[in-house]
Amino acid sequence: MNQNRIIVVRFRSKPLACTTVSSVYCGPVQVKSAGLSLVSLSEQRELPQLERKEVMSRIRNPRFFFSLIKRVLQAPPETHIKPFFNPRYFATAIAGEKHSVRTRIENQRKAQAAMLDYFYITRGLQFLVAESMSKNAPLFNDNLLEKLDCDTPDDDADIALSITRFLRFHPINEFEPFFESLGLKPSEYNHLLPSDKMFLNEDAFLLENYNTFWIYGIGLKQMGKIFKEARGVFGYETGVLASKIKAFEDLGLSKSFVSRIIVCSPRILVGDMNVEVGKALEILKTVGIGVEWVNENLSEEEDESYDWRSMHRVLSLLRDLCFNDSELLKKHPRLVFEDSGEWTLFLGGFLTKLGSSKSELSSFFLKFPEIEVKKCVLNLRHCFLFLKKIKMECDEIGKIFRSHSSWLGACSLKKPRTLLDRLSVGTRRLCQVIQENPEVMKKWTMGLKVQPLPPTGEEETSRLMKTQFLINLGYDQNSEEMERAVKKFRGRGSELQQRFDFLVSLGLNEKDVRNMVNAFPQILCQASDLLEAKVNYIVNELGYPFSIFVTFPSCLVFTLQRMKLRLGMIPFMEGKVKAISSLLGCSDKHFVSHYVNRHPDGPKHWEDLKKQILYE
């Protein structure tokens, strides 16, 4: 074997050159040391078989490849570097790709011609149907070509013959290309394929109604939409579909308009919906609006469909609200056409429940904002929940909505918790501010910066009392710790000292209570009767000493229900728990997995305990 190692240079898995280890090829650059020659491809073919195997094993070794790169980077300046590029290969590759594209296109064209011959001549389908199925079902044709494996240029001449031979011995389900030609995806029509039929001629009514739509000027994609939304229409017996279409023409509607409303709302062909359409158009006619306005606002989008019964109800509602002018509908056609007017009906019912009168509803619709009806409803709903969250009285909420709904529907308010923090107020003060001037909420919408409200005299007095109370507990005045403690105290400052004294009166030491409040100021945010109930439960019912509150003051922060649920499981824990802090402080998931499920009867007792406490 030669002393020098041999390296084969490859590009896209094709050997380009072969050289010794002294001549290194890296990417598109060949580094060739002086005095050494490049071995040609013809010389490479003459290499012994053993050396070829060694060459391949070294090339596949990543460590060997990166060592070559390192040697290139560390090569001395006198090393000769010249570019290595084979344009002939790239020209061949591009030509091959173009040829492959041409082959696929040619195969598809021949497949369409073969399918047309099969459907029209062999199966005897109408030429219109056969042509549509052969040209408008690309997925079906591609799947057929994959089964035949006709992607190579050598099969070009035999593609049509191969398809004809295949279909002769392998009948296809003709409903698949038929549904795909209507614009349906396989996921949309797979569940619609009949289990007892394979050939379209077996479903005569389907083809008959297909021809009826086609003659009336309804295209293939529109028929696909009709099939998805009103599939039963294609099963009508002879003459039924034509009679239903004629019923709309008898209303005085033109053929083009009837065709459009059928595509936009296919369900009008089911039942006696022509009556609802006639009633809706009659209401529009009384206010001077013709079918041209309807035609302009109808949408043929695939995900858009109209319910004329709902649209008739909306028009009746607006007419009952003393609506005798066409300007409202011309300005806001979305009141009728957005989701067939369902959001408008919901909006009217929502305001009616809040106490709006007929005249107030009429005024609201006349001042309707320039937004989507759905967005208006969601804004009003959010505003209602906002006012409920800050505990405003229902009567006051009704007054605000009856007078200010027109602009409230156009405002997206911030969340209550965010607004309370930004305004630095409580719910009581916020309710008072809104009741005095509801239009102040225009400043609290999404995207606007909110400034804190100036404190009132009562709030300033309450803050001073909180500050004095904290100074008595040992806080430094104007310190960061005091500011954080003041924010944690909820309610009036006059109540803090009362609750502090109440804890002392229950039997706790004043020094211990001071330490407890310093550790958890939230303890004093609770009413005195609630604090008493928690202390009585832990001390009198469970038998714990008062010192438990000193070592674990945060237990008074948890709700009484949580205490009874968690601590009520102690008898089932078999003495494994020494401190109630581990029971009250852990999450529900951790408590159930580590304390409830460890005992055989634990889950049953846990459920019984929850039912007992929840219904107290």
Coordinates of C-alpha atoms in Angstrom, one line a residue:
M1 CA 0.0 0.0 0.0
N2 CA 1.3 3.5 -0.8
Q3 CA 2.7 5.5 2.0
N4 CA 0.6 8.6 1.2
R5 CA -3.1 8.4 2.2
I6 CA -5.6 9.1 -0.6
I7 CA -8.5 11.5 -0.3
V8 CA -11.5 11.5 -2.6
V9 CA -13.1 14.8 -3.2
R10 CA -16.9 14.6 -3.5
F11 CA -19.7 17.1 -4.2
R12 CA -23.4 16.1 -3.7
S13 CA -22.3 12.5 -3.4
K14 CA -20.6 12.6 -6.8
P15 CA -16.8 12.0 -6.9
L16 CA -15.0 15.0 -8.5
A17 CA -11.3 14.3 -7.8
C18 CA -8.9 12.2 -5.8
T19 CA -5.7 13.5 -4.2
T20 CA -3.1 12.6 -1.6
V21 CA -3.2 13.7 2.1
S22 CA -0.7 16.5 1.2
S23 CA -3.4 18.0 -1.0
V24 CA -6.5 19.0 1.0
Y25 CA -9.9 19.8 -0.4
C26 CA -12.2 21.8 1.8
G27 CA -15.6 23.1 0.5
P28 CA -15.2 24.9 -2.8
V29 CA -11.4 25.5 -2.3
Q30 CA -8.6 23.0 -3.0
V31 CA -5.3 23.5 -1.2
K32 CA -2.5 21.9 -3.1
S33 CA 1.1 21.7 -1.8
A34 CA 3.8 22.4 -4.2
G35 CA 5.4 19.4 -5.9
L36 CA 2.3 17.1 -5.5
S37 CA -0.1 16.3 -8.3
L38 CA -3.8 15.8 -8.3
V39 CA -5.0 12.2 -9.2
S40 CA -7.5 12.2 -12.0
L41 CA -10.8 10.3 -11.9
S42 CA -9.5 7.7 -14.4
E43 CA -6.5 7.1 -12.0
Q44 CA -9.0 6.8 -9.1
R45 CA -10.8 4.0 -10.9
E46 CA -7.5 2.1 -11.1
L47 CA -6.9 2.3 -7.4
P48 CA -6.8 -1.1 -5.6
Q49 CA -10.1 -2.1 -3.9
L50 CA -8.4 -2.0 -0.5
E51 CA -7.3 1.6 -0.9
R52 CA -10.8 2.7 -2.0
K53 CA -12.3 1.2 1.1
E54 CA -9.8 3.1 3.3
V55 CA -10.5 6.3 1.4
M56 CA -14.3 6.0 2.1
S57 CA -13.8 5.1 5.8
R58 CA -11.7 8.2 6.3
I59 CA -14.1 10.5 4.5
R60 CA -17.0 9.3 6.7
N61 CA -15.0 10.0 9.8
P62 CA -16.0 13.6 11.1
R63 CA -12.8 13.8 13.2
F64 CA -10.7 13.3 10.1
F65 CA -12.7 15.9 8.1
F66 CA -12.3 18.6 10.8
S67 CA -8.6 17.8 11.1
L68 CA -8.3 18.6 7.4
I69 CA -10.0 22.0 8.0
K70 CA -7.5 22.7 10.8
R71 CA -4.6 21.9 8.5
V72 CA -6.0 24.3 5.9
L73 CA -6.3 27.1 8.4
Q74 CA -2.7 26.5 9.6
A75 CA -1.2 26.2 6.1
P76 CA 2.0 28.3 5.6
P77 CA 1.8 31.4 3.4
E78 CA 3.6 29.8 0.5
T79 CA 0.8 27.2 0.1
H80 CA -0.9 27.5 -3.2
I81 CA -4.7 27.9 -3.1
K82 CA -6.8 27.9 -6.2
P83 CA -10.6 27.7 -6.5
F84 CA -12.1 24.4 -7.6
F85 CA -15.5 24.5 -9.3
N86 CA -17.2 22.4 -11.8
P87 CA -19.9 24.5 -13.7
R88 CA -20.7 21.6 -15.9
Y89 CA -22.2 19.7 -13.0
F90 CA -24.4 22.5 -11.9
A91 CA -25.7 23.0 -15.4
T92 CA -26.5 19.3 -15.5
A93 CA -28.3 19.5 -12.1
I94 CA -30.4 22.5 -13.1
A95 CA -31.3 20.8 -16.4
G96 CA -32.2 17.7 -14.5
E97 CA -34.5 19.6 -12.2
K98 CA -36.2 21.4 -15.1
H99 CA -36.7 18.0 -16.8
S100 CA -38.2 16.6 -13.6
V101 CA -40.7 19.5 -13.4
R102 CA -41.6 19.1 -17.1
T103 CA -42.0 15.3 -16.5
R104 CA -44.4 15.9 -13.6
I105 CA -46.5 18.4 -15.6
E106 CA -46.6 16.1 -18.6
N107 CA -47.6 13.2 -16.4
Q108 CA -50.4 15.2 -14.8
R109 CA -51.6 16.3 -18.2
K110 CA -51.6 12.7 -19.5
A111 CA -53.3 11.5 -16.4
Q112 CA -56.1 14.0 -16.8
A113 CA -56.6 13.0 -20.4
A114 CA -56.7 9.3 -19.3
M115 CA -59.1 10.0 -16.5
L116 CA -61.4 12.0 -18.9
D117 CA -61.5 9.0 -21.3
Y118 CA -62.2 6.7 -18.4
F119 CA -65.0 8.7 -16.9
Y120 CA -66.6 9.8 -20.2
I121 CA -66.1 6.8 -22.5
T122 CA -65.7 3.8 -20.2
R123 CA -68.0 4.9 -17.4
G124 CA -70.5 6.8 -19.5
L125 CA -70.7 9.9 -17.3
Q126 CA -71.8 13.2 -18.8
F127 CA -68.9 15.1 -20.5
L128 CA -69.4 18.1 -18.1
V129 CA -69.0 15.9 -15.0
A130 CA -66.2 13.8 -16.5
E131 CA -64.1 16.8 -17.5
S132 CA -64.6 18.5 -14.1
M133 CA -63.6 15.3 -12.2
S134 CA -60.5 14.8 -14.3
K135 CA -59.2 18.4 -14.2
N136 CA -60.3 19.5 -10.7
A137 CA -59.1 16.6 -8.6
P138 CA -55.3 17.0 -8.5
L139 CA -54.9 15.1 -5.2
F140 CA -56.7 12.1 -6.5
N141 CA -54.7 12.1 -9.7
D142 CA -51.4 12.4 -7.8
N143 CA -52.3 9.5 -5.6
L144 CA -53.1 7.4 -8.7
L145 CA -49.7 8.3 -10.2
E146 CA -47.9 7.3 -7.0
K147 CA -49.6 3.9 -7.2
L148 CA -48.4 3.5 -10.8
D149 CA -44.9 4.9 -9.9
C150 CA -44.8 6.9 -13.1
D151 CA -42.4 9.7 -12.1
T152 CA -39.5 8.8 -14.4
P153 CA -39.0 10.1 -17.9
D154 CA -39.0 6.5 -19.3
D155 CA -42.7 6.1 -18.4
D156 CA -43.9 9.2 -20.3
A157 CA -45.0 7.2 -23.4
D158 CA -46.8 4.6 -21.3
I159 CA -48.5 6.8 -18.7
A160 CA -52.0 6.8 -20.4
L161 CA -51.8 3.1 -21.1
S162 CA -50.7 2.4 -17.6
I163 CA -53.7 4.3 -16.1
T164 CA -56.1 2.7 -18.5
R165 CA -54.8 -0.8 -17.6
F166 CA -54.8 0.0 -13.9
L167 CA -58.4 1.3 -13.9
R168 CA -59.6 -1.7 -15.9
F169 CA -58.7 -4.1 -13.0
H170 CA -58.9 -1.7 -10.1
P171 CA -62.2 0.2 -10.0
I172 CA -62.1 3.5 -8.1
N173 CA -64.6 5.2 -5.8
E174 CA -65.8 7.9 -8.2
F175 CA -67.2 9.9 -5.3
E176 CA -63.7 10.9 -4.2
P177 CA -62.7 12.8 -7.4
F178 CA -66.3 14.1 -7.6
F179 CA -66.2 15.7 -4.2
E180 CA -62.7 17.0 -4.7
S181 CA -63.8 18.7 -8.0
L182 CA -66.4 20.6 -5.9
G183 CA -63.5 22.1 -3.8
L184 CA -63.8 19.8 -0.8
K185 CA -60.7 18.6 1.0
P186 CA -60.3 14.9 1.8
S187 CA -60.8 15.6 5.5
E188 CA -64.1 17.2 4.6
Y189 CA -65.5 14.5 2.4
N190 CA -64.0 11.2 3.8
H191 CA -66.9 10.8 6.2
L192 CA -69.4 11.6 3.4
L193 CA -68.4 8.8 1.1
P194 CA -71.3 6.3 0.8
S195 CA -70.5 2.9 2.1
D196 CA -72.8 1.1 -0.3
K197 CA -71.9 2.9 -3.6
M198 CA -68.7 3.3 -5.7
F199 CA -70.1 4.7 -9.0
L200 CA -71.8 8.1 -9.5
N201 CA -74.4 6.5 -11.7
E202 CA -75.7 4.7 -8.7
D203 CA -76.8 8.1 -7.2
A204 CA -79.0 9.5 -9.9
F205 CA -80.4 12.4 -7.8
L206 CA -76.9 13.6 -7.0
L207 CA -76.0 14.1 -10.6
E208 CA -79.5 15.5 -11.5
N209 CA -79.3 18.2 -8.8
Y210 CA -75.7 18.9 -9.8
N211 CA -76.9 19.7 -13.3
T212 CA -79.7 21.8 -12.0
F213 CA -77.2 24.1 -10.1
W214 CA -74.9 24.2 -13.1
I215 CA -77.6 25.2 -15.5
Y216 CA -78.7 27.9 -13.0
G217 CA -75.2 29.5 -13.1
I218 CA -73.8 28.2 -9.8
G219 CA -70.1 27.2 -10.1
L220 CA -68.3 24.1 -8.8
K221 CA -66.8 25.8 -5.7
Q222 CA -70.2 27.3 -4.8
M223 CA -71.7 23.8 -5.1
G224 CA -69.1 22.6 -2.7
K225 CA -70.1 25.1 -0.2
I226 CA -73.8 24.2 -0.7
F227 CA -72.9 20.5 -0.2
K228 CA -71.1 21.2 3.1
E229 CA -73.9 23.3 4.6
A230 CA -77.0 21.7 3.1
R231 CA -76.0 18.2 1.9
G232 CA -79.6 17.0 1.8
V233 CA -80.3 19.4 -1.2
F234 CA -78.3 17.0 -3.5
G235 CA -80.7 14.2 -2.5
Y236 CA -83.9 15.9 -3.6
E237 CA -86.0 13.9 -6.0
T238 CA -86.7 15.0 -9.5
G239 CA -88.0 18.5 -9.9
V240 CA -87.9 19.4 -6.1
L241 CA -84.8 21.6 -6.3
A242 CA -86.1 23.4 -9.4
S243 CA -89.4 24.1 -7.7
K244 CA -87.7 25.6 -4.6
I245 CA -85.5 27.8 -6.8
K246 CA -88.6 28.9 -8.7
A247 CA -90.3 29.8 -5.4
F248 CA -87.7 32.6 -4.9
E249 CA -88.2 33.9 -8.4
D250 CA -91.9 34.1 -7.7
L251 CA -91.0 36.7 -5.1
G252 CA -90.0 39.0 -7.9
L253 CA -86.3 38.4 -7.5
S254 CA -83.9 38.2 -10.5
K255 CA -82.1 35.0 -11.4
S256 CA -78.7 36.5 -10.5
F257 CA -79.9 37.6 -7.1
V258 CA -81.5 34.2 -6.4
S259 CA -78.2 32.5 -7.4
R260 CA -76.3 34.8 -5.0
I261 CA -78.5 34.3 -1.9
I262 CA -78.4 30.5 -2.5
V263 CA -74.6 30.5 -2.5
C264 CA -74.4 32.8 0.5
S265 CA -77.1 31.0 2.5
P266 CA -77.5 27.4 1.2
R267 CA -80.0 26.5 4.0
I268 CA -82.7 28.6 2.4
L269 CA -83.2 25.6 0.1
V270 CA -84.3 23.5 3.1
G271 CA -87.9 23.7 4.3
D272 CA -90.0 26.8 3.6
M273 CA -87.2 29.4 4.1
N274 CA -88.5 31.3 1.0
V275 CA -91.2 32.7 3.3
E276 CA -88.6 34.1 5.8
V277 CA -86.6 35.6 2.9
G278 CA -89.8 37.2 1.6
K279 CA -90.7 38.7 5.0
A280 CA -87.2 40.2 5.5
L281 CA -87.2 41.7 2.0
E282 CA -90.7 43.1 2.6
I283 CA -89.5 45.0 5.8
L284 CA -86.6 46.5 3.8
K285 CA -89.0 47.5 1.1
T286 CA -91.2 49.5 3.5
V287 CA -88.2 51.7 4.5
G288 CA -87.1 52.2 0.9
I289 CA -84.3 49.7 0.7
G290 CA -84.2 47.3 -2.3
V291 CA -82.4 44.1 -3.1
E292 CA -79.4 46.0 -4.5
W293 CA -78.4 46.9 -0.9
V294 CA -78.7 43.3 0.2
N295 CA -76.7 42.2 -2.8
E296 CA -73.9 44.6 -2.0
N297 CA -73.5 43.5 1.6
L298 CA -73.8 39.7 1.1
S299 CA -70.5 37.8 1.3
E300 CA -69.7 34.6 -0.6
E301 CA -66.8 33.7 1.7
E302 CA -66.5 30.0 2.5
D303 CA -66.8 30.6 6.2
E304 CA -69.7 33.1 5.9
S305 CA -73.3 31.9 5.8
Y306 CA -76.6 33.7 6.6
D307 CA -79.6 32.7 8.5
W308 CA -82.6 34.6 7.1
R309 CA -84.8 33.7 10.0
S310 CA -82.4 35.5 12.4
M311 CA -82.1 38.4 9.9
H312 CA -85.9 38.7 9.8
R313 CA -86.0 38.9 13.6
V314 CA -83.4 41.7 13.7
L315 CA -85.3 43.7 11.1
S316 CA -88.5 43.2 13.1
L317 CA -86.7 44.4 16.2
L318 CA -85.4 47.6 14.6
R319 CA -88.8 48.3 13.1
D320 CA -90.5 48.0 16.5
L321 CA -88.0 50.5 17.9
C322 CA -89.7 53.2 15.7
F323 CA -87.2 52.5 12.9
N324 CA -88.7 54.2 9.9
D325 CA -85.6 55.5 8.2
S326 CA -83.1 53.7 6.0
E327 CA -80.1 55.8 7.1
L328 CA -79.4 53.5 10.1
L329 CA -79.1 50.4 8.1
K330 CA -77.2 52.1 5.3
K331 CA -74.7 53.4 7.8
H332 CA -74.5 50.2 9.9
P333 CA -75.3 47.2 7.6
R334 CA -73.4 45.0 10.0
L335 CA -76.4 45.2 12.4
V336 CA -78.2 42.8 10.1
F337 CA -75.4 40.9 8.2
E338 CA -72.8 40.3 11.0
D339 CA -73.5 36.7 12.1
S340 CA -77.0 37.1 10.6
G341 CA -77.8 39.7 13.2
E342 CA -77.4 37.4 16.2
W343 CA -75.1 39.8 18.0
T344 CA -77.6 42.6 17.5
L345 CA -80.3 40.5 19.1
F346 CA -78.0 39.6 22.0
L347 CA -77.2 43.3 22.4
G348 CA -80.9 44.3 22.5
G349 CA -81.7 41.6 25.1
F350 CA -78.7 42.6 27.2
L351 CA -79.6 46.3 27.4
T352 CA -83.3 45.4 28.0
K353 CA -82.3 43.3 31.1
L354 CA -80.4 46.3 32.4
G355 CA -83.6 48.3 32.3
S356 CA -83.3 50.2 29.0
S357 CA -86.6 51.4 27.7
K358 CA -87.8 51.4 24.1
S359 CA -86.8 55.0 23.5
E360 CA -83.4 54.4 25.2
L361 CA -82.7 51.4 22.9
S362 CA -83.7 53.5 19.9
S363 CA -81.3 56.2 20.9
F364 CA -78.6 53.6 21.5
F365 CA -78.9 52.2 17.9
L366 CA -79.0 55.6 16.4
K367 CA -75.7 56.4 18.1
F368 CA -74.2 53.0 17.4
P369 CA -70.3 53.3 17.3
E370 CA -68.3 52.5 14.2
I371 CA -67.1 49.1 15.4
E372 CA -68.2 45.5 14.9
V373 CA -71.3 44.5 16.8
K374 CA -69.6 41.6 18.4
K375 CA -66.8 43.9 19.7
C376 CA -69.5 46.3 21.1
V377 CA -71.2 43.4 22.9
L378 CA -67.9 42.2 24.4
N379 CA -67.0 45.7 25.6
L380 CA -70.3 46.2 27.3
R381 CA -70.1 42.8 28.9
H382 CA -66.6 43.6 30.2
C383 CA -67.8 46.9 31.5
F384 CA -70.7 45.2 33.3
L385 CA -68.4 42.6 34.9
F386 CA -66.0 45.5 35.8
L387 CA -68.7 47.3 37.7
K388 CA -69.8 44.1 39.4
K389 CA -66.2 43.4 40.4
I390 CA -65.9 46.7 42.2
K391 CA -69.2 45.9 44.1
M392 CA -71.3 48.6 42.5
E393 CA -75.0 48.4 43.2
C394 CA -77.2 46.9 40.4
D395 CA -79.4 50.0 40.2
E396 CA -76.4 52.2 39.7
I397 CA -75.0 49.9 37.0
G398 CA -78.4 50.1 35.2
K399 CA -78.4 53.9 35.4
I400 CA -74.9 54.1 33.8
F401 CA -75.8 51.7 31.0
R402 CA -79.1 53.4 30.2
S403 CA -77.4 56.7 29.7
H404 CA -73.9 55.9 28.4
S405 CA -74.0 52.6 26.5
S406 CA -73.3 54.2 23.1
W407 CA -69.7 55.2 24.1
L408 CA -69.2 52.3 26.6
G409 CA -69.6 49.9 23.7
A410 CA -66.6 51.5 22.0
C411 CA -64.3 51.4 25.1
S412 CA -62.1 48.5 26.2
L413 CA -61.6 49.0 29.9
K414 CA -58.6 47.8 31.8
K415 CA -59.0 45.0 34.3
P416 CA -60.3 45.9 37.8
R417 CA -57.3 44.7 39.6
T418 CA -54.9 46.7 37.3
L419 CA -57.0 49.8 37.6
L420 CA -57.2 49.7 41.4
D421 CA -53.5 49.4 41.6
R422 CA -52.8 52.2 39.1
L423 CA -55.4 54.6 40.7
S424 CA -54.2 53.7 44.2
V425 CA -57.8 53.5 45.5
G426 CA -60.2 51.0 46.9
T427 CA -63.4 49.7 45.4
R428 CA -65.6 52.1 47.5
R429 CA -63.8 55.2 46.3
L430 CA -63.8 53.9 42.7
C431 CA -67.5 53.4 42.7
Q432 CA -68.0 56.9 44.0
V433 CA -65.8 58.4 41.3
I434 CA -67.7 56.5 38.5
Q435 CA -71.1 57.4 39.9
E436 CA -70.2 61.1 40.0
N437 CA -68.9 61.2 36.4
P438 CA -69.2 57.9 34.4
E439 CA -67.4 59.5 31.4
V440 CA -64.2 59.3 33.5
M441 CA -64.0 55.7 32.4
K442 CA -63.0 56.9 28.9
K443 CA -59.5 57.6 30.5
W444 CA -59.2 54.0 31.7
T445 CA -59.3 52.2 28.4
M446 CA -56.6 49.8 27.1
G447 CA -53.5 51.6 25.9
L448 CA -53.9 54.8 27.9
K449 CA -51.7 55.6 30.9
V450 CA -53.6 56.0 34.1
Q451 CA -52.6 58.5 36.8
P452 CA -53.4 57.9 40.5
L453 CA -56.4 59.7 41.9
P454 CA -55.7 62.4 44.4
P455 CA -56.5 61.2 47.9
T456 CA -59.5 62.6 49.7
G457 CA -59.5 64.0 53.2
E458 CA -60.8 60.8 54.7
E459 CA -58.2 58.7 52.9
E460 CA -55.4 61.1 54.0
T461 CA -56.6 60.7 57.6
S462 CA -56.7 56.9 57.3
R463 CA -53.2 56.9 55.9
L464 CA -51.9 59.0 58.8
M465 CA -53.5 56.6 61.3
K466 CA -51.9 53.6 59.5
T467 CA -48.5 55.4 59.6
Q468 CA -48.9 56.1 63.3
F469 CA -49.9 52.6 64.1
L470 CA -46.8 51.2 62.3
I471 CA -44.6 53.7 64.1
N472 CA -45.9 52.3 67.4
L473 CA -45.0 48.8 66.1
G474 CA -41.4 49.9 65.7
Y475 CA -41.3 50.8 62.0
D476 CA -39.0 53.8 61.0
Q477 CA -41.0 56.7 59.6
N478 CA -40.8 57.2 55.8
S479 CA -38.9 54.0 55.4
E480 CA -39.4 51.5 52.5
E481 CA -40.5 48.8 55.0
M482 CA -43.3 51.2 56.2
E483 CA -44.4 52.0 52.7
R484 CA -44.7 48.3 51.9
A485 CA -46.6 47.6 55.1
V486 CA -49.0 50.5 54.4
K487 CA -49.9 49.0 51.0
K488 CA -50.6 45.6 52.6
F489 CA -53.1 47.1 55.0
R490 CA -56.6 47.2 53.6
G491 CA -59.5 49.2 55.0
R492 CA -59.5 52.1 57.4
G493 CA -56.6 53.1 59.5
S494 CA -58.9 53.4 62.6
E495 CA -59.6 49.7 62.4
L496 CA -56.0 48.5 62.7
Q497 CA -55.6 49.4 66.4
Q498 CA -59.0 47.8 67.3
R499 CA -58.1 44.5 65.7
F500 CA -54.6 44.6 67.3
D501 CA -56.3 45.1 70.7
F502 CA -58.8 42.3 69.9
L503 CA -56.0 39.8 69.4
V504 CA -54.5 40.8 72.7
S505 CA -57.8 40.3 74.4
L506 CA -58.1 36.8 73.1
G507 CA -55.2 35.8 75.3
L508 CA -52.1 36.6 73.2
N509 CA -49.2 38.6 74.6
E510 CA -48.9 42.1 73.2
K511 CA -45.3 41.6 72.3
D512 CA -46.2 38.4 70.5
V513 CA -49.0 40.1 68.6
R514 CA -46.6 42.9 67.5
N515 CA -44.1 40.3 66.2
M516 CA -46.9 38.5 64.4
V517 CA -48.1 41.7 62.7
N518 CA -44.6 42.7 61.7
A519 CA -44.1 39.3 60.0
F520 CA -47.6 39.3 58.3
P521 CA -49.4 42.6 58.2
Q522 CA -52.2 40.9 56.3
I523 CA -53.5 39.5 59.6
L524 CA -55.1 42.8 60.5
C525 CA -56.8 43.1 57.1
Q526 CA -59.6 40.8 58.5
A527 CA -62.6 41.6 60.5
S528 CA -62.5 40.9 64.3
D529 CA -65.2 38.2 64.2
L530 CA -63.3 36.3 61.5
L531 CA -60.1 36.4 63.6
E532 CA -62.0 35.2 66.6
A533 CA -63.5 32.3 64.7
K534 CA -60.0 31.2 63.5
V535 CA -58.5 31.4 66.9
N536 CA -61.4 29.5 68.5
Y537 CA -61.1 26.7 65.9
I538 CA -57.4 26.2 66.4
V539 CA -57.2 26.6 70.2
N540 CA -60.6 25.4 71.5
E541 CA -61.6 22.7 68.9
L542 CA -58.2 21.4 67.9
G543 CA -56.5 22.0 71.3
Y544 CA -53.4 23.8 70.1
P545 CA -51.7 26.4 72.4
F546 CA -51.6 30.1 71.7
S547 CA -47.9 29.8 71.0
I548 CA -48.8 28.2 67.6
F549 CA -49.7 31.7 66.4
V550 CA -46.3 33.1 67.5
T551 CA -44.3 30.3 65.6
F552 CA -46.7 30.2 62.7
P553 CA -48.5 33.6 62.4
S554 CA -49.4 33.1 58.7
C555 CA -52.0 30.5 59.7
L556 CA -54.4 33.3 60.5
V557 CA -54.1 34.5 56.9
F558 CA -55.6 31.3 55.4
T559 CA -59.4 31.0 55.1
L560 CA -61.4 29.2 57.8
Q561 CA -62.6 26.7 55.2
R562 CA -59.1 25.8 54.2
M563 CA -58.2 25.3 57.9
K564 CA -61.1 23.0 58.5
L565 CA -60.4 21.0 55.4
R566 CA -56.7 20.5 55.9
L567 CA -56.6 20.2 59.7
G568 CA -59.6 17.9 59.7
M569 CA -57.5 15.3 58.0
I570 CA -55.0 15.0 60.9
P571 CA -56.6 11.9 62.4
F572 CA -55.9 10.0 59.2
M573 CA -52.3 11.0 59.0
E574 CA -51.2 8.6 61.9
G575 CA -49.0 11.1 63.6
K576 CA -46.8 11.9 60.6
V577 CA -47.5 15.7 60.8
K578 CA -45.9 17.6 63.6
A579 CA -46.6 21.2 62.5
I580 CA -49.8 22.7 60.9
S581 CA -47.6 25.0 58.8
S582 CA -46.8 22.0 56.5
L583 CA -50.5 21.3 56.1
L584 CA -51.8 24.8 55.4
G585 CA -48.9 26.1 53.4
C586 CA -48.6 23.4 50.7
S587 CA -50.5 23.3 47.4
D588 CA -53.7 21.3 47.0
K589 CA -52.0 18.8 44.7
H590 CA -49.2 18.2 47.1
F591 CA -51.6 17.8 50.1
V592 CA -53.7 15.2 48.3
S593 CA -50.7 13.2 47.1
H594 CA -48.7 13.3 50.3
Y595 CA -51.4 13.3 53.1
V596 CA -54.7 12.2 51.7
N597 CA -53.8 9.3 49.4
R598 CA -51.3 7.8 51.9
H599 CA -54.2 6.4 54.0
P600 CA -56.6 3.7 52.5
D601 CA -59.7 5.6 53.7
G602 CA -58.1 9.1 53.1
P603 CA -59.7 9.9 49.8
K604 CA -63.2 8.9 51.0
H605 CA -62.9 11.0 54.2
W606 CA -61.5 13.9 52.2
E607 CA -64.5 13.9 49.9
D608 CA -66.9 13.6 52.8
L609 CA -65.2 16.4 54.6
K610 CA -65.4 18.7 51.6
K611 CA -69.1 18.1 51.2
Q612 CA -69.7 18.7 55.0
I613 CA -67.8 22.0 55.0
L614 CA -69.1 23.3 51.7
Y615 CA -72.7 22.9 52.8
E616 CA -72.3 24.5 56.3

